[in-house]
Amino acid sequence: MTSPTTSPPNQPCSVAKEEEPSKLVTAPAKSPASAVIQPPPYTAFSRPKRVFILAVVTVAGFLGPLAGNIYLPALPVLEHEFQASAAAINATVSVFMAVFGFGGRRPLYLISLIVYIIANVLMAVLPTNFGALVFLRIVQAFGSSAVVSMGAGNGKPYSNKGWILWPPTPFSCLAPESERGPPPPKPTLKGYWRLFTYPPIGIVSVNTAILYSSYFGIAVQLPTALENVYHWNSTEVGAGYVAVGIAMVVGSIAGGRWSDWRRARMVNALGEDKVTPEARLRDQIGGILLCAAGFAMFGWFVDRAIHPAAVLFSTFLGMSTLT
């Protein structure tokens, strides 16, 4: 049986069969997969628009973590500005992350960014009020979590006449999402539970939750330790977070390369079909142990008022192995 692609464009398939009987007999047998011409990957966007979308998403991916982390070095300053306790100011970090975690996955980019930008502007211009600070952090988290990593900046009073960051309004205009393909299944608690009870997913989820909470435990405590124990000023405290940023970048790159190298060795020894994606989980054991050691060292160094270089080293060790 011949494929319709063998007939001329303007003639029926029966004519093609009569004109080329020899080809049907003498042609070597081919598998159906090799006989079908694969079309090029489909996309509704032109190349410039694809580059634009990729650039916006890349920039948003950088700004997303910035929204939660640029706030942290200023925690002692905010305690003084709002005349609030450390526990109360730390609660603003908690409410932001809690609301951020429950944000929607596919709302319109424009609406979410408008909500986010309004919250940032209000935090920057309104008079000092702790209740307004907490409420606007919640609103900010709603706006930023709608596009997850696209939740950008943090308009927060840094001193009497300054701000940490103003909203990135140039990135508010985004291209529409492609409608290609069937819609994903509606998420349900039962579906999430079925995923969580799959051992590899459950292990990774619990491990990530512990590491992520440990990260914020150290990141929130670091500015207080550097200011109260080592008497650093706000600028020096902010510079101390450079070690955290470098550690996470180095850890992400080195950890990924290490995991790829380990997997390549297993493939060479056992074969591609014998190495499952779950085999990478064993590489996390060493990282978890080093991360726990770094965080334990951080607590001991701060408690004993050891040299700040040792504190930054322990922070670097814990954060680099965390990622």
Tab-separated table of C-alpha atoms in Angstrom:
chain	number	residue	atom	x	y	z
A	1	MET	CA	0.000	0.000	0.000
A	2	THR	CA	1.499	3.322	-1.041
A	3	SER	CA	1.422	6.592	0.766
A	4	PRO	CA	-0.529	9.473	-0.811
A	5	THR	CA	2.719	11.419	-0.880
A	6	THR	CA	3.896	9.313	-3.897
A	7	SER	CA	1.189	10.688	-6.220
A	8	PRO	CA	1.581	13.947	-8.147
A	9	PRO	CA	-0.013	16.991	-6.529
A	10	ASN	CA	-2.967	17.209	-8.944
A	11	GLN	CA	-3.668	13.508	-9.627
A	12	PRO	CA	-5.428	10.824	-7.577
A	13	CYS	CA	-3.568	8.013	-5.896
A	14	SER	CA	-4.854	5.414	-8.389
A	15	VAL	CA	-3.060	7.121	-11.268
A	16	ALA	CA	0.165	7.075	-9.361
A	17	LYS	CA	-0.154	3.360	-8.828
A	18	GLU	CA	-0.524	2.719	-12.578
A	19	GLU	CA	2.391	4.930	-13.604
A	20	GLU	CA	4.976	3.578	-11.144
A	21	PRO	CA	4.430	-0.168	-10.755
A	22	SER	CA	8.146	-0.980	-10.968
A	23	LYS	CA	9.000	1.214	-8.009
A	24	LEU	CA	6.485	-0.550	-5.902
A	25	VAL	CA	8.070	-3.912	-6.687
A	26	THR	CA	11.779	-3.125	-6.731
A	27	ALA	CA	12.003	-0.520	-3.973
A	28	PRO	CA	13.555	-1.922	-0.772
A	29	ALA	CA	11.301	-2.234	2.194
A	30	LYS	CA	11.359	0.708	4.552
A	31	SER	CA	9.941	1.121	7.999
A	32	PRO	CA	6.935	3.421	8.329
A	33	ALA	CA	8.977	5.782	10.527
A	34	SER	CA	11.621	6.294	7.817
A	35	ALA	CA	9.025	6.783	5.087
A	36	VAL	CA	7.290	9.657	6.868
A	37	ILE	CA	8.852	13.075	6.429
A	38	GLN	CA	9.010	14.761	9.808
A	39	PRO	CA	7.729	18.350	9.707
A	40	PRO	CA	9.818	21.076	11.321
A	41	PRO	CA	8.976	21.955	14.934
A	42	TYR	CA	5.793	23.993	15.023
A	43	THR	CA	5.614	27.449	16.558
A	44	ALA	CA	3.162	30.269	16.024
A	45	PHE	CA	5.801	32.913	16.777
A	46	SER	CA	8.409	34.418	14.500
A	47	ARG	CA	12.060	34.177	15.476
A	48	PRO	CA	12.307	37.801	16.720
A	49	LYS	CA	9.232	37.284	18.901
A	50	ARG	CA	10.647	34.033	20.281
A	51	VAL	CA	13.885	35.837	21.157
A	52	PHE	CA	11.893	38.601	22.811
A	53	ILE	CA	9.841	36.165	24.905
A	54	LEU	CA	12.964	34.251	25.923
A	55	ALA	CA	14.715	37.481	26.917
A	56	VAL	CA	11.775	38.651	29.028
A	57	VAL	CA	11.428	35.293	30.761
A	58	THR	CA	15.187	35.192	31.411
A	59	VAL	CA	15.193	38.642	32.965
A	60	ALA	CA	12.091	37.768	34.987
A	61	GLY	CA	13.797	34.601	36.197
A	62	PHE	CA	16.584	36.778	37.588
A	63	LEU	CA	14.199	39.266	39.180
A	64	GLY	CA	12.025	36.639	40.853
A	65	PRO	CA	14.533	35.542	43.529
A	66	LEU	CA	15.511	39.194	43.869
A	67	ALA	CA	12.001	39.990	45.133
A	68	GLY	CA	12.391	37.815	48.203
A	69	ASN	CA	16.120	38.214	48.838
A	70	ILE	CA	16.874	41.909	48.372
A	71	TYR	CA	14.642	42.517	51.381
A	72	LEU	CA	16.763	40.448	53.748
A	73	PRO	CA	19.876	42.633	54.326
A	74	ALA	CA	17.606	45.522	55.363
A	75	LEU	CA	15.786	43.619	58.137
A	76	PRO	CA	17.659	45.369	61.018
A	77	VAL	CA	17.045	48.751	59.349
A	78	LEU	CA	13.347	47.991	59.023
A	79	GLU	CA	13.185	47.072	62.708
A	80	HIS	CA	14.416	50.574	63.513
A	81	GLU	CA	12.265	52.344	60.901
A	82	PHE	CA	9.014	50.648	61.934
A	83	GLN	CA	9.853	50.378	65.646
A	84	ALA	CA	8.998	46.671	65.495
A	85	SER	CA	10.573	43.580	66.987
A	86	ALA	CA	12.764	41.194	65.024
A	87	ALA	CA	10.027	38.552	65.168
A	88	ALA	CA	7.474	40.969	63.697
A	89	ILE	CA	9.759	41.999	60.824
A	90	ASN	CA	10.665	38.370	60.136
A	91	ALA	CA	6.937	37.663	59.882
A	92	THR	CA	6.821	39.881	56.778
A	93	VAL	CA	9.257	37.457	55.151
A	94	SER	CA	7.067	34.521	56.151
A	95	VAL	CA	3.828	35.979	54.799
A	96	PHE	CA	5.496	36.877	51.520
A	97	MET	CA	6.836	33.362	50.982
A	98	ALA	CA	3.580	31.705	52.125
A	99	VAL	CA	1.440	33.710	49.717
A	100	PHE	CA	4.050	33.408	46.976
A	101	GLY	CA	3.916	29.629	47.238
A	102	PHE	CA	0.152	29.515	46.697
A	103	GLY	CA	0.033	31.843	43.703
A	104	GLY	CA	-1.621	30.790	40.462
A	105	ARG	CA	0.282	29.218	37.582
A	106	ARG	CA	-1.277	30.782	34.491
A	107	PRO	CA	-2.947	34.132	35.168
A	108	LEU	CA	-2.438	36.950	32.722
A	109	TYR	CA	1.019	38.447	32.939
A	110	LEU	CA	-0.232	41.997	32.648
A	111	ILE	CA	-2.758	41.807	35.497
A	112	SER	CA	-0.296	40.171	37.875
A	113	LEU	CA	2.436	42.692	37.137
A	114	ILE	CA	0.041	45.616	37.563
A	115	VAL	CA	-0.913	44.303	41.008
A	116	TYR	CA	2.735	43.800	41.848
A	117	ILE	CA	3.814	47.250	40.625
A	118	ILE	CA	1.025	49.006	42.537
A	119	ALA	CA	2.062	47.229	45.731
A	120	ASN	CA	5.704	48.235	45.217
A	121	VAL	CA	4.870	51.883	44.567
A	122	LEU	CA	2.632	52.072	47.629
A	123	MET	CA	5.351	50.528	49.819
A	124	ALA	CA	7.804	53.129	48.557
A	125	VAL	CA	5.651	56.243	48.981
A	126	LEU	CA	3.304	55.567	51.912
A	127	PRO	CA	4.249	56.807	55.385
A	128	THR	CA	5.935	54.369	57.734
A	129	ASN	CA	3.299	51.980	59.072
A	130	PHE	CA	3.927	48.383	60.053
A	131	GLY	CA	0.368	47.214	59.328
A	132	ALA	CA	0.562	48.652	55.825
A	133	LEU	CA	3.951	46.969	55.366
A	134	VAL	CA	2.543	43.511	56.156
A	135	PHE	CA	-0.575	44.021	54.024
A	136	LEU	CA	1.372	45.285	51.004
A	137	ARG	CA	3.850	42.417	51.272
A	138	ILE	CA	0.885	40.052	50.931
A	139	VAL	CA	-0.430	41.973	47.919
A	140	GLN	CA	3.061	42.009	46.419
A	141	ALA	CA	3.336	38.247	46.843
A	142	PHE	CA	0.003	37.722	45.086
A	143	GLY	CA	1.143	39.773	42.119
A	144	SER	CA	4.576	38.205	41.833
A	145	SER	CA	3.536	34.596	42.464
A	146	ALA	CA	1.112	34.653	39.549
A	147	VAL	CA	4.060	34.288	37.208
A	148	VAL	CA	6.330	32.648	39.807
A	149	SER	CA	9.817	33.802	38.845
A	150	MET	CA	8.504	36.951	37.189
A	151	GLY	CA	7.679	38.465	40.548
A	152	ALA	CA	10.262	41.225	40.510
A	153	GLY	CA	11.696	43.919	42.781
A	154	ASN	CA	10.882	45.096	46.225
A	155	GLY	CA	9.882	48.717	46.846
A	156	LYS	CA	10.819	48.995	50.449
A	157	PRO	CA	11.961	51.956	52.568
A	158	TYR	CA	15.670	51.436	53.193
A	159	SER	CA	16.258	54.665	55.087
A	160	ASN	CA	14.314	57.848	55.682
A	161	LYS	CA	14.688	58.951	52.053
A	162	GLY	CA	15.616	55.818	50.140
A	163	TRP	CA	14.255	52.609	48.668
A	164	ILE	CA	15.634	49.165	48.059
A	165	LEU	CA	14.220	48.826	44.561
A	166	TRP	CA	11.522	50.350	42.366
A	167	PRO	CA	9.327	48.138	40.206
A	168	PRO	CA	10.687	47.077	36.797
A	169	THR	CA	7.930	48.643	34.692
A	170	PRO	CA	9.757	48.197	31.311
A	171	PHE	CA	9.075	44.440	31.541
A	172	SER	CA	5.293	44.756	31.953
A	173	CYS	CA	4.467	44.230	28.249
A	174	LEU	CA	4.659	40.551	27.390
A	175	ALA	CA	3.785	38.476	24.365
A	176	PRO	CA	0.702	36.199	24.591
A	177	GLU	CA	1.111	32.542	25.430
A	178	SER	CA	0.765	29.992	22.642
A	179	GLU	CA	-2.503	28.038	22.611
A	180	ARG	CA	-0.959	24.970	20.978
A	181	GLY	CA	-1.763	21.582	22.463
A	182	PRO	CA	-4.500	20.281	24.772
A	183	PRO	CA	-4.961	21.942	28.157
A	184	PRO	CA	-3.281	20.230	31.109
A	185	PRO	CA	-5.432	18.314	33.596
A	186	LYS	CA	-6.962	20.350	36.375
A	187	PRO	CA	-4.809	20.080	39.529
A	188	THR	CA	-6.423	18.424	42.519
A	189	LEU	CA	-5.282	17.539	46.026
A	190	LYS	CA	-5.652	13.858	45.158
A	191	GLY	CA	-3.420	14.293	42.132
A	192	TYR	CA	-0.799	16.107	44.183
A	193	TRP	CA	-0.909	13.370	46.805
A	194	ARG	CA	-0.426	10.654	44.168
A	195	LEU	CA	2.642	12.497	42.912
A	196	PHE	CA	3.974	13.003	46.429
A	197	THR	CA	3.611	9.310	47.325
A	198	TYR	CA	5.847	8.370	44.386
A	199	PRO	CA	9.125	7.856	46.323
A	200	PRO	CA	11.517	9.868	44.119
A	201	ILE	CA	9.138	12.843	44.056
A	202	GLY	CA	8.450	12.568	47.779
A	203	ILE	CA	12.153	12.414	48.637
A	204	VAL	CA	12.993	15.402	46.454
A	205	SER	CA	10.031	17.416	47.796
A	206	VAL	CA	10.870	16.830	51.467
A	207	ASN	CA	14.571	17.420	50.845
A	208	THR	CA	13.902	20.662	48.964
A	209	ALA	CA	11.508	21.889	51.651
A	210	ILE	CA	14.071	21.297	54.407
A	211	LEU	CA	16.889	22.946	52.472
A	212	TYR	CA	14.750	25.892	51.409
A	213	SER	CA	13.576	26.561	54.968
A	214	SER	CA	17.167	26.205	56.191
A	215	TYR	CA	18.277	28.759	53.621
A	216	PHE	CA	15.812	31.356	54.852
A	217	GLY	CA	16.649	30.530	58.453
A	218	ILE	CA	20.283	31.467	57.801
A	219	ALA	CA	19.563	34.320	55.382
A	220	VAL	CA	17.177	35.999	57.821
A	221	GLN	CA	19.561	35.597	60.760
A	222	LEU	CA	22.713	36.711	58.905
A	223	PRO	CA	22.088	40.494	58.938
A	224	THR	CA	21.196	40.444	62.637
A	225	ALA	CA	24.348	38.468	63.456
A	226	LEU	CA	26.622	40.722	61.417
A	227	GLU	CA	25.146	43.894	62.904
A	228	ASN	CA	24.715	42.893	66.548
A	229	VAL	CA	27.688	40.570	67.031
A	230	TYR	CA	30.243	42.090	64.649
A	231	HIS	CA	28.851	45.664	64.587
A	232	TRP	CA	28.731	45.946	60.792
A	233	ASN	CA	26.843	48.832	59.217
A	234	SER	CA	24.096	48.437	56.598
A	235	THR	CA	26.487	48.670	53.661
A	236	GLU	CA	28.801	46.028	55.092
A	237	VAL	CA	25.859	43.744	55.861
A	238	GLY	CA	24.666	44.053	52.263
A	239	ALA	CA	28.173	43.239	51.038
A	240	GLY	CA	28.142	40.128	53.221
A	241	TYR	CA	25.365	38.733	51.064
A	242	VAL	CA	27.744	38.693	48.097
A	243	ALA	CA	29.193	35.503	49.585
A	244	VAL	CA	25.693	34.005	49.604
A	245	GLY	CA	25.076	34.906	45.972
A	246	ILE	CA	28.446	33.643	44.750
A	247	ALA	CA	28.009	30.440	46.746
A	248	MET	CA	24.656	29.652	45.158
A	249	VAL	CA	25.931	30.322	41.634
A	250	VAL	CA	29.057	28.219	42.171
A	251	GLY	CA	27.046	25.459	43.827
A	252	SER	CA	24.482	25.317	41.032
A	253	ILE	CA	27.101	25.082	38.289
A	254	ALA	CA	29.477	22.739	40.107
A	255	GLY	CA	26.667	20.506	41.375
A	256	GLY	CA	25.166	20.163	37.923
A	257	ARG	CA	28.518	19.364	36.334
A	258	TRP	CA	29.297	16.820	39.062
A	259	SER	CA	25.951	15.102	38.632
A	260	ASP	CA	26.369	14.971	34.835
A	261	TRP	CA	29.876	13.537	35.201
A	262	ARG	CA	28.662	10.861	37.621
A	263	ARG	CA	25.809	9.911	35.316
A	264	ALA	CA	28.135	9.694	32.298
A	265	ARG	CA	30.356	7.269	34.216
A	266	MET	CA	27.375	5.096	35.111
A	267	VAL	CA	26.175	5.094	31.504
A	268	ASN	CA	29.611	3.990	30.282
A	269	ALA	CA	29.708	1.219	32.860
A	270	LEU	CA	26.111	-0.036	32.730
A	271	GLY	CA	24.563	1.289	29.535
A	272	GLU	CA	22.020	4.018	28.857
A	273	ASP	CA	18.987	1.833	29.509
A	274	LYS	CA	20.266	0.806	32.953
A	275	VAL	CA	20.684	4.346	34.324
A	276	THR	CA	17.413	5.936	35.435
A	277	PRO	CA	16.889	9.639	36.224
A	278	GLU	CA	16.356	8.673	39.861
A	279	ALA	CA	20.022	7.620	40.019
A	280	ARG	CA	20.914	11.289	40.482
A	281	LEU	CA	19.276	11.260	43.914
A	282	ARG	CA	22.282	9.589	45.506
A	283	ASP	CA	24.384	12.631	44.595
A	284	GLN	CA	22.311	14.707	47.026
A	285	ILE	CA	23.542	12.803	50.079
A	286	GLY	CA	26.975	14.423	50.130
A	287	GLY	CA	25.520	17.854	49.471
A	288	ILE	CA	23.050	17.520	52.341
A	289	LEU	CA	25.789	16.526	54.773
A	290	LEU	CA	28.043	19.422	53.752
A	291	CYS	CA	25.111	21.835	53.894
A	292	ALA	CA	24.222	20.706	57.428
A	293	ALA	CA	27.882	21.066	58.447
A	294	GLY	CA	28.042	24.597	57.072
A	295	PHE	CA	24.890	25.694	58.875
A	296	ALA	CA	26.058	24.115	62.145
A	297	MET	CA	29.372	25.939	61.799
A	298	PHE	CA	27.503	29.200	61.200
A	299	GLY	CA	25.593	28.879	64.466
A	300	TRP	CA	28.690	27.935	66.450
A	301	PHE	CA	30.843	30.716	64.965
A	302	VAL	CA	28.222	33.390	65.669
A	303	ASP	CA	27.604	32.116	69.198
A	304	ARG	CA	31.348	32.191	69.938
A	305	ALA	CA	31.873	35.484	68.055
A	306	ILE	CA	34.548	33.900	65.878
A	307	HIS	CA	36.084	36.111	63.172
A	308	PRO	CA	33.481	37.195	60.567
A	309	ALA	CA	35.546	35.588	57.819
A	310	ALA	CA	34.765	32.228	59.408
A	311	VAL	CA	31.060	33.119	59.478
A	312	LEU	CA	31.093	34.004	55.785
A	313	PHE	CA	33.011	30.815	54.991
A	314	SER	CA	30.439	28.680	56.798
A	315	THR	CA	27.673	30.547	54.981
A	316	PHE	CA	29.429	29.918	51.667
A	317	LEU	CA	29.802	26.218	52.446
A	318	GLY	CA	26.177	25.798	53.443
A	319	MET	CA	24.700	27.799	50.566
A	320	SER	CA	26.911	26.298	47.840
A	321	THR	CA	26.088	22.723	48.807
A	322	LEU	CA	22.405	23.623	49.303
A	323	THR	CA	21.989	24.306	45.589
